[in-house]
Coordinates of C-alpha atoms and ligand atoms in Angstrom, one line a residue:
M121 CA -0.7 13.0 10.1
I122 CA 0.9 13.4 13.5
Q123 CA 2.3 16.7 14.8
I124 CA 3.6 16.9 18.4
Y125 CA 4.8 20.1 19.9
D126 CA 6.6 20.4 23.3
M127 CA 4.7 17.4 24.7
C128 CA 5.4 16.5 28.3
K129 CA 3.8 13.8 30.4
A130 CA 4.2 13.5 34.1
Y131 CA 2.8 10.8 36.4
Q132 CA 2.2 11.6 40.0
I133 CA 2.9 8.8 42.6
N134 CA 2.8 9.7 46.3
Q135 CA 3.6 13.4 45.7
I136 CA 6.6 12.4 43.5
S137 CA 6.4 13.4 39.9
I138 CA 7.8 11.1 37.2
Q139 CA 8.6 12.9 33.9
A140 CA 7.8 10.1 31.4
L141 CA 8.0 12.4 28.4
K142 CA 10.1 15.6 28.3
N143 CA 9.4 18.1 25.5
I144 CA 8.8 15.8 22.7
N145 CA 8.6 17.4 19.2
L146 CA 7.8 15.0 16.5
H147 CA 6.2 15.0 13.0
I148 CA 5.0 11.8 11.3
K149 CA 3.6 12.0 7.7
Q150 CA 0.9 9.9 6.2
N151 CA 2.0 6.5 5.1
E152 CA 5.3 6.5 7.0
F153 CA 6.5 3.3 8.7
V154 CA 8.1 4.4 11.9
A155 CA 9.7 2.3 14.7
I156 CA 10.0 3.8 18.2
V157 CA 12.8 2.1 20.0
G158 CA 14.3 2.4 23.5
P159 CA 14.9 0.4 26.6
S160 CA 12.2 -0.6 29.1
G161 CA 11.0 2.5 31.1
S162 CA 12.2 5.0 28.4
G163 CA 8.7 6.2 27.7
K164 CA 7.7 4.2 24.6
S165 CA 4.3 3.1 25.9
T166 CA 3.6 6.5 27.3
L167 CA 4.3 8.1 23.9
M168 CA 2.1 5.5 22.2
N169 CA -0.7 6.2 24.7
M170 CA -0.5 9.9 23.8
M171 CA -0.3 9.3 20.0
G172 CA -3.0 6.7 20.1
C173 CA -5.4 9.0 22.1
L174 CA -5.5 6.6 25.0
D175 CA -4.4 9.3 27.4
V176 CA -3.7 13.1 27.2
P177 CA -0.4 14.9 27.8
T178 CA 0.3 17.0 30.8
S179 CA 1.4 19.9 28.5
G180 CA 2.1 20.5 24.9
T181 CA 0.1 20.2 21.7
Y182 CA -1.0 17.1 19.7
I183 CA -2.5 17.5 16.3
L184 CA -3.8 14.2 14.7
D185 CA -5.0 14.3 11.1
N186 CA -5.3 18.2 11.3
E187 CA -7.3 18.1 14.5
E188 CA -6.0 19.2 17.9
V189 CA -6.7 16.4 20.3
S190 CA -4.6 17.4 23.3
N191 CA -7.6 18.7 25.3
L192 CA -10.3 16.3 24.4
N193 CA -12.4 14.4 27.0
D194 CA -12.6 10.6 27.3
D195 CA -15.6 10.2 25.0
E196 CA -14.1 12.4 22.3
L197 CA -10.8 10.5 22.5
A198 CA -12.7 7.2 22.2
D199 CA -14.5 8.5 19.1
I200 CA -11.2 9.5 17.4
R201 CA -9.7 6.0 18.3
N202 CA -12.7 4.2 16.8
K203 CA -12.5 6.1 13.6
K204 CA -8.8 6.6 13.0
I205 CA -6.6 4.1 14.9
G206 CA -6.0 0.4 15.0
F207 CA -4.1 -1.1 17.9
I208 CA -2.0 -4.3 18.0
F209 CA -0.5 -5.4 21.4
Q210 CA 2.2 -7.8 22.5
S211 CA -0.4 -9.9 24.5
F212 CA -3.0 -9.9 21.7
N213 CA -5.7 -8.6 24.1
L214 CA -8.4 -10.9 22.6
I215 CA -11.5 -11.7 24.6
Q216 CA -11.2 -15.4 25.6
K217 CA -14.9 -16.1 25.8
L218 CA -15.5 -14.9 22.2
T219 CA -14.7 -16.7 18.9
A220 CA -12.2 -15.2 16.4
L221 CA -15.1 -13.9 14.4
E222 CA -16.8 -12.3 17.4
N223 CA -13.6 -10.7 18.5
V224 CA -13.2 -9.1 15.1
E225 CA -16.8 -8.0 15.1
L226 CA -16.5 -6.1 18.3
P227 CA -15.3 -2.7 17.0
L228 CA -18.2 -2.7 14.5
I229 CA -20.7 -3.3 17.3
Y230 CA -19.4 -0.1 19.0
L231 CA -19.8 1.7 15.7
G232 CA -23.4 0.5 15.5
I233 CA -23.0 -1.5 12.3
G234 CA -25.8 -4.1 11.9
G235 CA -25.5 -7.9 12.1
K236 CA -25.3 -8.9 8.5
E237 CA -22.8 -6.3 7.3
R238 CA -20.8 -6.9 10.5
L239 CA -20.5 -10.6 9.9
G240 CA -19.5 -10.2 6.3
K241 CA -16.8 -7.7 7.1
A242 CA -15.4 -9.7 10.0
R243 CA -15.3 -12.8 7.9
T244 CA -13.5 -11.0 5.1
A245 CA -11.0 -9.5 7.5
L246 CA -10.1 -12.9 8.9
E247 CA -9.9 -14.4 5.4
N248 CA -7.4 -11.6 4.6
V249 CA -5.1 -12.7 7.4
G250 CA -5.3 -16.3 6.3
L251 CA -7.8 -17.4 9.1
G252 CA -10.8 -18.1 6.9
D253 CA -10.9 -21.7 8.4
R254 CA -10.7 -20.6 12.0
L255 CA -13.7 -18.3 12.4
D256 CA -15.3 -20.2 15.2
H257 CA -12.2 -21.0 17.2
K258 CA -11.7 -19.3 20.6
P259 CA -8.3 -17.7 21.3
N260 CA -7.1 -20.7 23.5
E261 CA -7.7 -23.0 20.4
L262 CA -5.4 -20.9 18.3
S263 CA -1.6 -20.6 18.2
G264 CA 0.1 -17.3 19.3
G265 CA 0.7 -16.3 15.7
Q266 CA -2.9 -17.1 14.8
Q267 CA -4.2 -15.1 17.8
Q268 CA -2.0 -12.1 16.7
R269 CA -3.5 -12.4 13.2
V270 CA -7.0 -12.2 14.7
A271 CA -5.8 -9.1 16.6
V272 CA -4.6 -7.6 13.3
A273 CA -7.9 -8.4 11.6
R274 CA -9.7 -6.7 14.5
A275 CA -7.4 -3.6 14.3
L276 CA -8.1 -3.3 10.6
I277 CA -11.9 -3.8 10.7
N278 CA -12.9 -0.1 10.5
D279 CA -10.2 0.6 8.0
P280 CA -8.2 3.0 10.2
P281 CA -5.5 5.1 8.6
I282 CA -3.1 4.6 11.5
I283 CA -1.9 1.4 13.0
F284 CA -0.1 1.3 16.4
A285 CA 1.7 -2.0 17.1
D286 CA 3.2 -2.3 20.6
E287 CA 5.8 -5.1 20.6
P288 CA 3.6 -7.1 18.2
T289 CA 6.1 -9.9 17.9
G290 CA 7.2 -10.0 21.5
N291 CA 5.2 -13.2 22.4
L292 CA 5.7 -15.0 19.1
D293 CA 8.1 -17.5 17.7
T294 CA 10.4 -16.4 14.9
K295 CA 8.2 -17.6 12.0
S296 CA 5.0 -16.1 13.4
G297 CA 6.9 -12.9 14.1
V298 CA 8.0 -12.7 10.5
E299 CA 4.4 -13.2 9.3
I300 CA 3.1 -10.4 11.5
M301 CA 5.9 -8.1 10.3
N302 CA 5.0 -9.0 6.7
L303 CA 1.4 -8.1 7.4
L304 CA 2.5 -4.7 8.7
K305 CA 4.7 -4.2 5.6
E306 CA 1.7 -5.0 3.3
L307 CA -0.5 -2.6 5.2
H308 CA 2.2 0.1 4.8
K309 CA 2.2 -0.6 1.0
K310 CA -1.5 -0.2 0.9
G311 CA -1.2 3.3 2.4
N312 CA -1.5 2.9 6.1
T313 CA 0.7 4.9 8.5
I314 CA 2.4 2.3 10.8
I315 CA 3.9 3.1 14.2
L316 CA 5.7 0.2 15.7
I317 CA 6.9 0.2 19.3
T318 CA 9.8 -2.2 20.1
H319 CA 12.9 -2.7 22.2
D320 CA 14.3 -5.0 19.5
N321 CA 16.7 -3.3 17.0
D322 CA 16.3 -6.1 14.4
I323 CA 12.6 -5.5 14.3
A324 CA 13.0 -1.7 14.3
R325 CA 15.3 -1.8 11.3
Q326 CA 12.5 -3.2 9.2
A327 CA 10.7 0.2 9.4
D328 CA 11.7 3.1 7.2
R329 CA 12.4 5.5 10.1
V330 CA 13.7 4.7 13.5
I331 CA 13.1 7.1 16.4
R332 CA 15.1 6.3 19.6
I333 CA 13.8 7.4 22.9
H334 CA 15.7 7.5 26.2
D335 CA 14.6 8.8 29.6
G336 CA 11.6 10.4 27.9
E337 CA 13.5 12.3 25.2
I338 CA 14.1 11.6 21.6
V339 CA 17.8 10.9 21.2
E340 CA 17.9 9.8 17.6
D341 CA 15.6 10.1 14.5
R342 CA 16.9 8.5 11.3
Q343 CA 15.8 7.1 8.0
V344 CA 16.7 3.5 7.5
V345 CA 18.8 3.1 4.4
Ligands
ADP437 P1 8.5 1.9 28.1 O1 7.2 1.7 27.4 O2 9.6 2.4 27.3 O3 8.9 0.7 28.9 P2 6.8 3.6 29.8 O4 6.2 4.6 28.9 O5 6.0 2.4 30.2 O6 8.2 3.1 29.2 O7 7.3 4.3 31.1 C1 8.1 5.5 31.2 C2 8.2 5.9 32.6 O8 6.9 6.3 33.2 C3 8.7 4.9 33.6 O9 9.5 5.5 34.5 C4 7.5 4.3 34.2 O10 7.7 3.7 35.4 C5 6.6 5.5 34.2 N1 5.1 5.2 34.1 C6 4.5 4.6 33.0 N2 3.2 4.5 33.2 C7 3.0 5.0 34.5 C8 1.8 5.1 35.2 N3 0.6 4.8 34.8 N4 1.9 5.6 36.5 C9 3.1 6.0 36.9 N5 4.2 5.9 36.3 C10 4.2 5.4 35.0
ADP438 P1 6.5 -1.8 27.5 O1 5.8 -1.7 26.3 O2 6.0 -0.9 28.6 O3 8.0 -1.7 27.4 P2 6.2 -4.6 27.5 O4 5.1 -5.4 28.1 O5 6.3 -4.5 26.0 O6 6.2 -3.2 28.2 O7 7.6 -5.2 28.0 C1 7.8 -5.4 29.3 C2 9.3 -5.8 29.5 O8 9.6 -7.0 28.7 C3 10.2 -4.7 28.9 O9 11.4 -4.7 29.7 C4 10.6 -5.2 27.5 O10 11.8 -4.8 27.1 C5 10.6 -6.7 27.8 N1 10.2 -7.5 26.6 C6 9.2 -7.3 25.8 N2 9.1 -8.2 24.8 C7 10.2 -9.0 25.0 C8 10.8 -10.1 24.3 N3 10.2 -10.6 23.2 N4 11.9 -10.7 24.7 C9 12.5 -10.1 25.8 N5 12.1 -9.1 26.5 C10 10.9 -8.5 26.1

């Protein structure tokens, strides 16, 4: 599903180059549940941005689902994201002015799916995360855990094979965090490839494989027993 060869990413700030990723080689198969762990500044988000087609590497090759994506332009990357990838973020990233239902409908609007079908799908997605009775609530009328479940419903609405979750439990209380992790585990059982970014070893251990990154390099890659 994911093949990365000699990937480097450098950021330029005032003529100084920061090597955020140094020669990453990584393969992730379909239906793996992988956690990427490491301290703040180690390169987790940069790696997720590359794997999630939010940005392109400085050098190296990235093959996603048998397609080379390292050299695509912004529109082509957006197209791949819309079709193949669902994102869940620490801060939920919901649009405050829109209801839960409207937030979940958004990706379908970008895909040009018509009103009635869109509404039906969005409603079902919210029902599937236990929010069938919160369709018309705005984010500020929902708890953190409920907001993250709306974000999960939005991430799943186009049935993407790959889910990236960046510190998905970081802003949640313990109980809501467990619920979100359980949702990810269910998705994994249903066949999704899950890539979880976290600084929390207890969360990481719930994946099947833990990849540890430090100073832009993979320092450990192990199966959880
Ligand atoms: P993590 O997610 O593990 O906290 P990041 O991938 O955000 O790590 O950061 C890795 C390194 O790259 C850090 O040194 C960070 O300061 C730098 N970095 C990340 N994003 C940018 C950016 N947009 N511009 C410049 N430097 C960046
Ligand atoms: P990144 O993905 O670039 O690491 P985050 O927004 O996830 O950025 O985290 C920013 C900082 O906050 C990091 O130092 C991270 O380790 C820390 N952090 C994130 N979530 C938590 C949390 N639940 N508890 C404590 N620290 C956290």
